[in-house]
Coordinates of C-alpha atoms and ligand atoms in Angstrom, one line a residue:
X1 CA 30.4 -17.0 21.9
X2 CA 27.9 -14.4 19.8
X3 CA 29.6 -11.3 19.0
X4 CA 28.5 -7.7 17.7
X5 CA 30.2 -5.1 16.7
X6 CA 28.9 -1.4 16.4
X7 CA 30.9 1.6 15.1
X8 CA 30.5 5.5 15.9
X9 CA 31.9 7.6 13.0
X10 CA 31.0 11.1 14.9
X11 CA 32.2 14.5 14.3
X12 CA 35.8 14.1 16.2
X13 CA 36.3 10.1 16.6
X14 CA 35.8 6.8 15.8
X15 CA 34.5 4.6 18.5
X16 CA 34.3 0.4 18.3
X17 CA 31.9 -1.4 21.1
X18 CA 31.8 -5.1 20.8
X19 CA 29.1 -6.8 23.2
X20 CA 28.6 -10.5 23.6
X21 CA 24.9 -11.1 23.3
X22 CA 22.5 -13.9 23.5
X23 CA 21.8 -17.3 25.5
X24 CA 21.5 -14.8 28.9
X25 CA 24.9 -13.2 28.0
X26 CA 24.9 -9.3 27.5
X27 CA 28.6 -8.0 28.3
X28 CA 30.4 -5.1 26.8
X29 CA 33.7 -7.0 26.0
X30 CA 35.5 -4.5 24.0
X31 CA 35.4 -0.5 23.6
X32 CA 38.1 2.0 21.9
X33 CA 37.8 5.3 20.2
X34 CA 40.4 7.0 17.9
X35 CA 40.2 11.2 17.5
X36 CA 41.1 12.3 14.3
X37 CA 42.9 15.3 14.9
X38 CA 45.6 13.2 16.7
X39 CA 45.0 9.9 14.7
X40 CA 45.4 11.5 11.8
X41 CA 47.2 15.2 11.7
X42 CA 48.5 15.0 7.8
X43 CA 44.4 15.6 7.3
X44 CA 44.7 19.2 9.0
X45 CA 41.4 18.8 10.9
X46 CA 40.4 20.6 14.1
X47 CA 37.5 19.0 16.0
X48 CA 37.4 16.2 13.3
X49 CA 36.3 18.9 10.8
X50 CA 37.9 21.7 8.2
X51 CA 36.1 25.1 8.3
X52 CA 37.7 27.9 6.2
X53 CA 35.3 30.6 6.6
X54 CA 33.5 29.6 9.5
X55 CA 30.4 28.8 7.3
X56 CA 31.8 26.2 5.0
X57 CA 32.8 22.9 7.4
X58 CA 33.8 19.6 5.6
X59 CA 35.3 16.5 6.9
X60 CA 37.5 14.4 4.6
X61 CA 35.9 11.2 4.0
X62 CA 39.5 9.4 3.3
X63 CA 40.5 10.2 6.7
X64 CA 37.0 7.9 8.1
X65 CA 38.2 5.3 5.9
X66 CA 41.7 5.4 7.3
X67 CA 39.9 5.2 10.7
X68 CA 38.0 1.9 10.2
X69 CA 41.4 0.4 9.0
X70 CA 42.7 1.3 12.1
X71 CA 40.3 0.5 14.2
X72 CA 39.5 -3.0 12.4
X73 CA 43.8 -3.7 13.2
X74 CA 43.0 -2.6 16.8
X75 CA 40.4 -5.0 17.4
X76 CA 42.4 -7.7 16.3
X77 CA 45.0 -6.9 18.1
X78 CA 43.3 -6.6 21.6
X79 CA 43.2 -10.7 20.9
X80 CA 39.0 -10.0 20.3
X81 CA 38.0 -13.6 18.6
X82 CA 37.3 -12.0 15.9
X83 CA 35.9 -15.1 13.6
X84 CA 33.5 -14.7 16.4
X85 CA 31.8 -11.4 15.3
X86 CA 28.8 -12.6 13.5
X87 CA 27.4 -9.1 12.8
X88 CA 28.6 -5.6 12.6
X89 CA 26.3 -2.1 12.8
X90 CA 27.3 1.3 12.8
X91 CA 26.6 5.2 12.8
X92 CA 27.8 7.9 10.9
X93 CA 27.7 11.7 12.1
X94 CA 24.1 12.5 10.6
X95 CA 23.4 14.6 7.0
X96 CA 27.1 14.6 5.8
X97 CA 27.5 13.2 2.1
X98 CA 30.2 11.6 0.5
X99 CA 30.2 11.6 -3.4
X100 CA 31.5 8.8 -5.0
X101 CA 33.0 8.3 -8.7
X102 CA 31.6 5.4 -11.3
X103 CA 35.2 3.8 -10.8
X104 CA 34.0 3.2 -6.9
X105 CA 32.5 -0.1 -7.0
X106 CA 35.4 -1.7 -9.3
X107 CA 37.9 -0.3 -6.9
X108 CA 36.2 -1.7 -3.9
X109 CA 35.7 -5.4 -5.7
X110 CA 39.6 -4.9 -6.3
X111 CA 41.3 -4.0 -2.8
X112 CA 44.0 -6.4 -1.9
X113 CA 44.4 -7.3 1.9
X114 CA 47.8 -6.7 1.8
X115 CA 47.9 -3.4 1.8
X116 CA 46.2 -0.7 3.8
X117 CA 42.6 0.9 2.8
X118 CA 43.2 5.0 2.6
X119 CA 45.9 4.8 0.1
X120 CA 44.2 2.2 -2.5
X121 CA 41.2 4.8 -2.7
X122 CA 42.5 7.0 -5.7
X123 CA 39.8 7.3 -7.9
X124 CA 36.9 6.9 -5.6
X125 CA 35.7 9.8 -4.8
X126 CA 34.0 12.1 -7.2
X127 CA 34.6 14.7 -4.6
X128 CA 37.9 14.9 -2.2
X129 CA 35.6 16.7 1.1
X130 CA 32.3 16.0 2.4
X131 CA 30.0 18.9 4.0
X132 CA 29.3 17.8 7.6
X133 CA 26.4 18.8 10.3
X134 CA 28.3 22.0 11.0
X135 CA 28.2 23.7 7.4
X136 CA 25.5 26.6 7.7
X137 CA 26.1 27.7 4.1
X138 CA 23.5 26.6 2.2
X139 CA 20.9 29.5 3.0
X140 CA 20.0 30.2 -0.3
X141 CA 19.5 26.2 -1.3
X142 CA 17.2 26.0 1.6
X143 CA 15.4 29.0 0.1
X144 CA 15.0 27.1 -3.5
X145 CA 14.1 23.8 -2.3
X146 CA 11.5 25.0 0.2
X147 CA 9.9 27.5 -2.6
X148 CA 9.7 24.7 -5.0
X149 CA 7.6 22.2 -2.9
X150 CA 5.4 25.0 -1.7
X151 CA 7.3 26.4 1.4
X152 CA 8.6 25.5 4.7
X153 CA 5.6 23.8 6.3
X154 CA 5.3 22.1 3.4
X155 CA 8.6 20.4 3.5
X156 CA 8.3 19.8 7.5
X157 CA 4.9 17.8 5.9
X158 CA 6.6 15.5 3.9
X159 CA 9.9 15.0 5.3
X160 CA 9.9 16.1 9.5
X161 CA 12.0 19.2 8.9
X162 CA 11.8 22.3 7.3
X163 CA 14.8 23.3 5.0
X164 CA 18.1 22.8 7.0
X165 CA 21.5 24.0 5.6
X166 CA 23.1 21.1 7.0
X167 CA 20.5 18.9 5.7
X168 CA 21.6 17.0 2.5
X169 CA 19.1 18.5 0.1
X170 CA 20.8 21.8 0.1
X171 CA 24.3 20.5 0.7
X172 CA 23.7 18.6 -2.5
X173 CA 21.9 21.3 -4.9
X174 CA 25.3 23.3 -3.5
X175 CA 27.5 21.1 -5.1
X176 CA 25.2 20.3 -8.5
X177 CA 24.7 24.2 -8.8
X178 CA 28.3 25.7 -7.9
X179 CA 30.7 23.0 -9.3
X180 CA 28.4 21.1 -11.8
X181 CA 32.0 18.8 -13.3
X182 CA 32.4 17.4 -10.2
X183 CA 28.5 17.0 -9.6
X184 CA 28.4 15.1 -13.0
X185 CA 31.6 13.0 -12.2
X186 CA 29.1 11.9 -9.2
X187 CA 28.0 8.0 -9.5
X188 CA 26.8 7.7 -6.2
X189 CA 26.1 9.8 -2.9
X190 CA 25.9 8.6 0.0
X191 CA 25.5 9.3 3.6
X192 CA 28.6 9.3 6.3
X193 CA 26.4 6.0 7.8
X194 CA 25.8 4.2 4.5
X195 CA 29.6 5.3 3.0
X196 CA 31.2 3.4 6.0
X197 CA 28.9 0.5 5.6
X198 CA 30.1 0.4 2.0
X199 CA 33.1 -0.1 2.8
X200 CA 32.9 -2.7 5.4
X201 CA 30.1 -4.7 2.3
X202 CA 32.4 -3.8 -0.5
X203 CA 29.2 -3.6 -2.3
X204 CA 27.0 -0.4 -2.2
X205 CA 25.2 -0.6 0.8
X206 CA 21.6 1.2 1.3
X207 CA 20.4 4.0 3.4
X208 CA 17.6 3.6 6.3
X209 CA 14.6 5.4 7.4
X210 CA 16.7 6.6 10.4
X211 CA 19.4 9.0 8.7
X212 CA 17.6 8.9 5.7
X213 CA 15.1 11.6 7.0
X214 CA 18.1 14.1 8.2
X215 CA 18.4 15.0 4.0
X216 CA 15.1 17.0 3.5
X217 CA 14.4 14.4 0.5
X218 CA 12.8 11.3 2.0
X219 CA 9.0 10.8 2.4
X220 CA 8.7 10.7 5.8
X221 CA 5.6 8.5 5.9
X222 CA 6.3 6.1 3.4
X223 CA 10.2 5.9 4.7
X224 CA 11.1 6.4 0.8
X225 CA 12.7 9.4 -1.4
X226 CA 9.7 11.9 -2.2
X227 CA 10.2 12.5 -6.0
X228 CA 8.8 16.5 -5.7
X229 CA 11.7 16.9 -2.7
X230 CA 14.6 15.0 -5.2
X231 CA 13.2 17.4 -8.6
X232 CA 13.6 20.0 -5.8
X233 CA 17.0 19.6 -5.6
X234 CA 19.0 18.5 -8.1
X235 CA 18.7 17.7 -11.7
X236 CA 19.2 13.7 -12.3
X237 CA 19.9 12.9 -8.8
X238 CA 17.3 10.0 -8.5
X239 CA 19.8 7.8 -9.7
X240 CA 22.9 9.2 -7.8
X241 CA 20.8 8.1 -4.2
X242 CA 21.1 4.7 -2.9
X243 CA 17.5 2.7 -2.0
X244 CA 16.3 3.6 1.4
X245 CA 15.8 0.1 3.5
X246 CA 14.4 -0.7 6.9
X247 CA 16.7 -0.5 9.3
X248 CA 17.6 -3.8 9.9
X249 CA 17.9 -4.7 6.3
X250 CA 21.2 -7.3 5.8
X251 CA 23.6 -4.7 3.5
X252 CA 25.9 -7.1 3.0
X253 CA 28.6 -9.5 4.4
X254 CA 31.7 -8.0 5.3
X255 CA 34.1 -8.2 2.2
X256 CA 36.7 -10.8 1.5
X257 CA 39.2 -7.8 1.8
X258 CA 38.4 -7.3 5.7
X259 CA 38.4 -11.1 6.3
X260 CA 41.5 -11.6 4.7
X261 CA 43.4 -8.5 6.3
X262 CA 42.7 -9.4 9.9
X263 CA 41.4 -12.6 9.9
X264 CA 37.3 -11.9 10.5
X265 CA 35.1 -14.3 9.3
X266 CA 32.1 -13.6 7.2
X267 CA 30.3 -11.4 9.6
X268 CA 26.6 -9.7 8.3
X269 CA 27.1 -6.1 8.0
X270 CA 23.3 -4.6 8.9
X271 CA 22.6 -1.2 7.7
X272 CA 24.4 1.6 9.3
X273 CA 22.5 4.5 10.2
X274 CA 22.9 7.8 12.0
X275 CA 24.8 8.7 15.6
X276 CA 21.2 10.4 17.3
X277 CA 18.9 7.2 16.0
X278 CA 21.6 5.0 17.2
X279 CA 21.8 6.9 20.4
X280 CA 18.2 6.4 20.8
X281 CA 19.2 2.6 20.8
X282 CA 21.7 2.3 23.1
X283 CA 19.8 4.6 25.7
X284 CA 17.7 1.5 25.9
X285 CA 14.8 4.9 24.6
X286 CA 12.4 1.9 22.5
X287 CA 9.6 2.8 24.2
X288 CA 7.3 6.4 23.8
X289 CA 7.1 8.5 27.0
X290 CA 11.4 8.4 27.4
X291 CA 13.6 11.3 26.5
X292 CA 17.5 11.2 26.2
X293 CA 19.8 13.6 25.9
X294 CA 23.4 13.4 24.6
X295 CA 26.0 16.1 25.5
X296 CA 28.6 15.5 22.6
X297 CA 30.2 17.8 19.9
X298 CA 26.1 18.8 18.9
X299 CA 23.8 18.6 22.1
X300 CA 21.1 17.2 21.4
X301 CA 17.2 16.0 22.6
X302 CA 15.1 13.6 21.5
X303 CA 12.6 10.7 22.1
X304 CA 10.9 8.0 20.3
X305 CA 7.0 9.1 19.0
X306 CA 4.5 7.0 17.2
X307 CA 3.5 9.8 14.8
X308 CA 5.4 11.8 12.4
X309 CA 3.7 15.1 12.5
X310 CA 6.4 18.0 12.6
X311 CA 7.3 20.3 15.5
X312 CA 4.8 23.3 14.8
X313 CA 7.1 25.3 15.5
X314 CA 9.5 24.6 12.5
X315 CA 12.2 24.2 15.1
X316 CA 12.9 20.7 15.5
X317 CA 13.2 17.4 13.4
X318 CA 11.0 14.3 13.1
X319 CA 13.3 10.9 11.9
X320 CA 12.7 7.8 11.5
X321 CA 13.5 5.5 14.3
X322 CA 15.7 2.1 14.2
X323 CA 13.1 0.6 16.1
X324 CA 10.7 1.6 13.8
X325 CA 8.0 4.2 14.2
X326 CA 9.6 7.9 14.5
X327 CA 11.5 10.3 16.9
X328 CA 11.7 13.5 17.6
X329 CA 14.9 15.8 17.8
X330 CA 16.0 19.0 18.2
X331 CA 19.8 19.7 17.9
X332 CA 22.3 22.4 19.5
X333 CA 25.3 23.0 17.7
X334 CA 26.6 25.1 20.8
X335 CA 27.2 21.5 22.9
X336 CA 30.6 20.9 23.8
X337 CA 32.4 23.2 21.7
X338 CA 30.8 25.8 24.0
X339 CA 31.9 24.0 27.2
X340 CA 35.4 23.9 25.9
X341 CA 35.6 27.9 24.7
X342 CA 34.2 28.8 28.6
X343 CA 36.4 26.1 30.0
X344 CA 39.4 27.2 27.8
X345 CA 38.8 31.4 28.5
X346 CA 39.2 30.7 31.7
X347 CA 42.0 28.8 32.2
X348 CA 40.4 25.9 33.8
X349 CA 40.5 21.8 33.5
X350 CA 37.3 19.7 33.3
X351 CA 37.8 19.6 37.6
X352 CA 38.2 22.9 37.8
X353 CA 34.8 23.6 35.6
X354 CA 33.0 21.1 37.9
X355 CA 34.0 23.1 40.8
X356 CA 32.6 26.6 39.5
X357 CA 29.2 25.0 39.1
X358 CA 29.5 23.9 43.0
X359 CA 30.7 26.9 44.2
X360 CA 28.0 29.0 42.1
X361 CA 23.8 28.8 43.5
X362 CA 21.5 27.6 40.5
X363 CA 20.0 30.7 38.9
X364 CA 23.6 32.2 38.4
X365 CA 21.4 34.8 41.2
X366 CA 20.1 35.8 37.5
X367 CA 23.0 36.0 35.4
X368 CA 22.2 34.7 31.9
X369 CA 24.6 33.4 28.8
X370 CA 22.8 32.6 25.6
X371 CA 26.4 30.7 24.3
X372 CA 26.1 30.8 20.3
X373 CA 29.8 30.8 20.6
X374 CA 29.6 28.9 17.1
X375 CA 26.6 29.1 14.5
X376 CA 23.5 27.7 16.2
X377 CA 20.8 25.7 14.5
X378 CA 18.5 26.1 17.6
X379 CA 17.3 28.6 17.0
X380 CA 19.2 29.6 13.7
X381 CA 21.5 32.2 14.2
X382 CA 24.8 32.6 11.5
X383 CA 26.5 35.4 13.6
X384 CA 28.3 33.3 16.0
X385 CA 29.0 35.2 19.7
X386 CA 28.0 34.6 23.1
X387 CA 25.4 37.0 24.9
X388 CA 25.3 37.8 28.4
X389 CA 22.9 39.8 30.6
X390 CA 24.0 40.6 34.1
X391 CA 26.9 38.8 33.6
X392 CA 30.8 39.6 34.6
X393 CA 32.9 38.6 31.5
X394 CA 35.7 38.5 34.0
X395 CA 33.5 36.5 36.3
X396 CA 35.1 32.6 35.5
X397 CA 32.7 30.9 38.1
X398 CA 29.7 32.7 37.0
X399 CA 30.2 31.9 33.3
X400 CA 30.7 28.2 33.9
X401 CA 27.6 28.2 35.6
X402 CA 26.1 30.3 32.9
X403 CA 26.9 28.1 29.8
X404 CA 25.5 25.0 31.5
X405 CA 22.3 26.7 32.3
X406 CA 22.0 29.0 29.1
X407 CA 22.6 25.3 27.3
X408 CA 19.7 23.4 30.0
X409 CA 17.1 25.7 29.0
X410 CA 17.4 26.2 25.3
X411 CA 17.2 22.2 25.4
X412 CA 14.3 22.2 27.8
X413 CA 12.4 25.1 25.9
X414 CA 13.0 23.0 22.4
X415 CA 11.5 20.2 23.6
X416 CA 8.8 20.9 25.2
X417 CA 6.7 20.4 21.8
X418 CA 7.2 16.6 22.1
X419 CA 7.9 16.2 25.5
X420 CA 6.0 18.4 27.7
X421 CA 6.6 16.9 31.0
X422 CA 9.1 14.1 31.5
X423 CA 10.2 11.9 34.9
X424 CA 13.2 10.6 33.5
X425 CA 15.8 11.4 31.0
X426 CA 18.5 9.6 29.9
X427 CA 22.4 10.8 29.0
X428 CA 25.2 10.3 27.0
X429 CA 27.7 11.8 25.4
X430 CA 31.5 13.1 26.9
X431 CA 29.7 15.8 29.3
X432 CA 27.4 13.2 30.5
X433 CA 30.3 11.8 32.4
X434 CA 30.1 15.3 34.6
X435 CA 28.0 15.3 37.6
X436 CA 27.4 18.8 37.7
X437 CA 26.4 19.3 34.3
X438 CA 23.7 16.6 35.0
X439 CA 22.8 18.5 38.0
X440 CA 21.9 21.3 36.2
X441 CA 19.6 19.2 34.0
X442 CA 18.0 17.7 36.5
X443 CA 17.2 20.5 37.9
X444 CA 16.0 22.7 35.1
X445 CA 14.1 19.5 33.7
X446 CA 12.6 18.7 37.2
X447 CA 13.2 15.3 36.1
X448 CA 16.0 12.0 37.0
X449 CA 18.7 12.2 35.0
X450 CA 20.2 8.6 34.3
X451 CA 23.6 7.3 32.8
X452 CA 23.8 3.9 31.7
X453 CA 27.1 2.1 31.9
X454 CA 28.8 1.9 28.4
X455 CA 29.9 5.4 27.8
X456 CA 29.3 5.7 23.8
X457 CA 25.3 5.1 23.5
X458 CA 26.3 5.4 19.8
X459 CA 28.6 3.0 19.3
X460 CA 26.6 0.7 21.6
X461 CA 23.4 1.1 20.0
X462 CA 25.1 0.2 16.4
X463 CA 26.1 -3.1 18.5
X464 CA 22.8 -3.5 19.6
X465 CA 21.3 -3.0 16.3
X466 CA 24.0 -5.6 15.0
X467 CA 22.6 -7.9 17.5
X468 CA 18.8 -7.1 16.5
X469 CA 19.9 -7.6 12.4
X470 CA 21.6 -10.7 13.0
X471 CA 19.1 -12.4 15.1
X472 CA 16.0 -10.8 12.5
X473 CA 17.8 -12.5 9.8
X474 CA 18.5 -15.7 11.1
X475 CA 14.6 -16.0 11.8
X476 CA 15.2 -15.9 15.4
X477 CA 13.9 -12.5 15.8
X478 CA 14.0 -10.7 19.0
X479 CA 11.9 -7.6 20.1
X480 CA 13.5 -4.6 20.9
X481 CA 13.0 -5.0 25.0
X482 CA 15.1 -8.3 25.0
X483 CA 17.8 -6.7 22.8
X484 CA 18.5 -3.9 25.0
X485 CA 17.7 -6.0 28.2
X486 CA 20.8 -6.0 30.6
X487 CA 22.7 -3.2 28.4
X488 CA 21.2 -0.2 28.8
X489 CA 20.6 -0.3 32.7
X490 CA 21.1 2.4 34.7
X491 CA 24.0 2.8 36.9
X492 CA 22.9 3.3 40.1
X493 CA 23.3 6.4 42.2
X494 CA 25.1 7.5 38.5
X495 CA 22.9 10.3 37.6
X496 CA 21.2 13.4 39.3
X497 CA 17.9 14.0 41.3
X498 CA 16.1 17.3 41.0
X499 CA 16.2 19.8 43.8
X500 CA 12.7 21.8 44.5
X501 CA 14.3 24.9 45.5
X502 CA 16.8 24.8 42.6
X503 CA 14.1 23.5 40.4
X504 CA 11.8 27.1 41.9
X505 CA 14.5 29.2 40.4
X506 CA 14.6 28.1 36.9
X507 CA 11.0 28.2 36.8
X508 CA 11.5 31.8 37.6
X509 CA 14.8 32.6 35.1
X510 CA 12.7 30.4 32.6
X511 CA 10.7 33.5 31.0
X512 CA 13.7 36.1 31.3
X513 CA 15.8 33.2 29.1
X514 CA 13.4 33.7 26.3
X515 CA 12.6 37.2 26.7
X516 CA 16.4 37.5 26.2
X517 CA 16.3 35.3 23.3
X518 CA 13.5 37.0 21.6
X519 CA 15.6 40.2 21.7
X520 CA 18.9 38.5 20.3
X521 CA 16.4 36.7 17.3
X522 CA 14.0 39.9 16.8
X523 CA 11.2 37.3 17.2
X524 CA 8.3 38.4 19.3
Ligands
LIG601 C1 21.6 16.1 14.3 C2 23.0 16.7 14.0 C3 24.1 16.4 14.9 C4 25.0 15.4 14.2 C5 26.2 15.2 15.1 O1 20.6 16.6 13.5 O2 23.1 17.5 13.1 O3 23.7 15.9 16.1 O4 24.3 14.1 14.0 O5 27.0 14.1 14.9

């Protein structure tokens, strides 16, 4: 029996998917998630993340290493064959860093099975927190790194973005610039995806085209670091950056460490990479012309594209792919922390949420929320706070309805640069599990909206990718149609179908939304 087992390392959990694959067999035969805030409480996260100014959001990356421990136990102890697992993939939460210390390498070479991972770490980080996706502080790094390579479109050029503050670039020229001892203690930095794959090698592992691009340093084209966008931002970080691989490169084999504390045999470990690429994966999306959505902590669009020209409007991001090639993406941070804060204000359970978009006529009979409850990204705005027009505070039902929509057509209007008119689009993600939200999609998109049967598209895609590695590696390589091929069906009757009359009336709130939006930004 062929194995393969993918990792998610998001924002609030770690999630495992182990699919049997090969010789006609493509079966999910294991999934599990652990959330951090409850996993792990003696790290004093909330929502997986610690944010003391609102601005400033960091992750400890001891606590992720604490998770795969975990999780590693837990899969032995579901009675998985684990000498089975010939290959293992992940992603990591995309553009945090973790900073490692020269004492790293000998400390990983030195772990002894015995004992548990988190607490053998002392010493290995040059840094004790790692800035994650939701940091927005780094507004006056953005400035100097886009300056120095000749501006914003410039930077979009070479890399698909312009200068993001969650991007690495400017998390990094942060650290070197504002706490220059712990910047030189720095051996190593690596990404949340190639840190976890490091640990699973023992060995450094590389980065790949996929996350790689989320950092505002690597040459988008070439799918290597651009040496103007590394001068940019920071002094001698060349050789702090691991080498940027394809995708499917072989990082390693899982270390003697793993094998000897639960009993897993020497398993390839390919190249981890980030959560959105790998979602891209596991919604089966390996073909141009297919959109997916997923409706976790960030919400986020995207679809694979042949050609890595930017968004011209300096909105969204171009990666690279895991199948190769590119994809689009443009990311929300108000996704399901928004949904929660509505849901919470009012008093009401996921049901109860569900039921207030029934009960409510699409249109909100013109009541718009444009929900920056936290920081948004699309479009950037630092002031957090939710803005209604012709909307009752007091009104529960009405502001359910009003979140959903506010959040359907920012995600349509930011994504109609790369995908103008789609048929189908394809979901994951916790929200994706609600019928109502997809509804809403559906309807503002004019398009099906599909699930696909493994809930974590993440985690399945890593597993998928494991598969893909594996099989590339031992000369037997498959294309990307037959590794998705019986995994990333559809369920049928799952989804939503677009109404024409609801459809009609977000065609007519469609201009009023951005009219409203252009006030709140002072854009014209
Ligand atoms: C994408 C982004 C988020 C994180 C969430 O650019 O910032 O979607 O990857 O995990």
């Amino acid at each position: 029996m062929a194995l393969y087992l993918g990792f998610d390392s998001s924002t609030q959990s770690l999630t495992a998917t182990i699919i049997e694959a090969g010789d006609g067999r493509h079966r999910v035969v294991f999934e599990d998630s652990i959330a951090f805030d409850t996993a792990f409480p003696h790290y004093g996260t909330r929502h997986g993340v610690i944010s003391t100014d609102g601005r400033t959001v960091t992750a400890p990356p001891l606590m992720w290493a604490e998770a795969l421990d975990r999780m590693l136990e837990r899969i032995r102890a579901a009675g998985v064959d684990v000498t089975g697992i010939r290959a293992i993939s992940g992603s990591g939460q995309q553009h945090g860093s973790v900073y490692l210390s020269a004492e790293a390498p000998r400390i990983l070479s030195g772990l002894d099975p015995a004992r548990p991972l988190a607490p053998q770490l002392t010493g290995f980080f040059a840094r004790d927190e790692s800035p994650v996706w939701l940091d927005c502080s780094t507004g006056a790094e953005c400035a100097d790194i886009a300056t120095a390579v000749g501006g914003d479109r410039a930077l979009a050029q070479l890399t698909g973005s312009r200068a993001y503050e969650r991007f690495t670039g400017s998390q990094i020229r942060k650290f070197a610039t504002r706490e220059p001892e712990g910047y030189a203690r720095t051996a190593r930095i690596h990404l949340v995806s190639s840190f976890m794959a490091t640990l699973l090698c023992g060995t450094d592992a590389p980065l790949e085209p996929g996350d790689g691009s989320g950092m505002n340093l690597m040459n988008l084209a070439r799918g290597d670091w651009d040496p103007s966008c590394v001068a940019a931002t920071a002094p001698d970080l060349q050789r702090r950056l691991p080498p940027i691989r394809p995708s499917w490169t072989v990082a390693g084999t899982l270390s003697r460490y793993w094998q000897q504390r639960f009993g897993f045999g020497s398993a390839r470990v390919i190249a981890w990479t980030g959560d959105n690429p790998s979602s891209l994966i596991g919604l089966g999306l390996v073909q141009e012309g297919q959109l997916g959505i997923s409706l976790g902590t960030s919400d986020t669009v995207f679809a694979p594209v042949s050609s890595p020209a930017p968004d011209p409007n300096g909105a969204g991001h171009v990666f690279g792919s895991p199948a190769g090639g590119f994809m689009t993406l443009t990311c929300f941070a108000n996704g399901s922390l928004a949904r929660e804060r509505v849901r919470d204000q009012y008093g009401l359970d996921w049901a109860g949420f569900s039921a207030a978009l029934r009960d409510t006529p699409p249109g909100n009979a013109g009541a718009l929320m444009v929900p920056w409850f936290v920081p948004e990204i699309t479009p950037t705005i630092d002031r957090p706070g939710p803005h209604r027009q012709g909307l009752d505070v007091a009104d529960a039902a009405r502001n359910v309805r009003a979140v959903v929509e506010g959040q359907a057509l920012a995600m349509r209007i930011h994504s109609e640069w790369f995908a103008p008119r789609v048929t189908t689009i394809r979901v994951t993600g916790g929200a994706a599990a609600n019928a109502s939200i997809l509804q809403v999609i559906a309807d503002v998109f004019d398009a099906d909206v599909v699930r696909i049967a493994p809930p974590n598209a993440a985690s399945l895609g890593a597993a998928l990718r494991a598969y893909h590695g594996d099989r590339h590696a031992s000369d037997r390589a498959l294309s990307w149609s037959e590794v998705v091929a019986g995994f990333t069906d559809p369920i049928p009757g799952a989804g939503a179908r677009p109404r024409p009359d609801a459809h009609r009336a977000y065609e007519a709130l469609l201009p009023r939304f951005q009219t409203f939006i252009r006030t709140l930004t002072g854009s014209h």
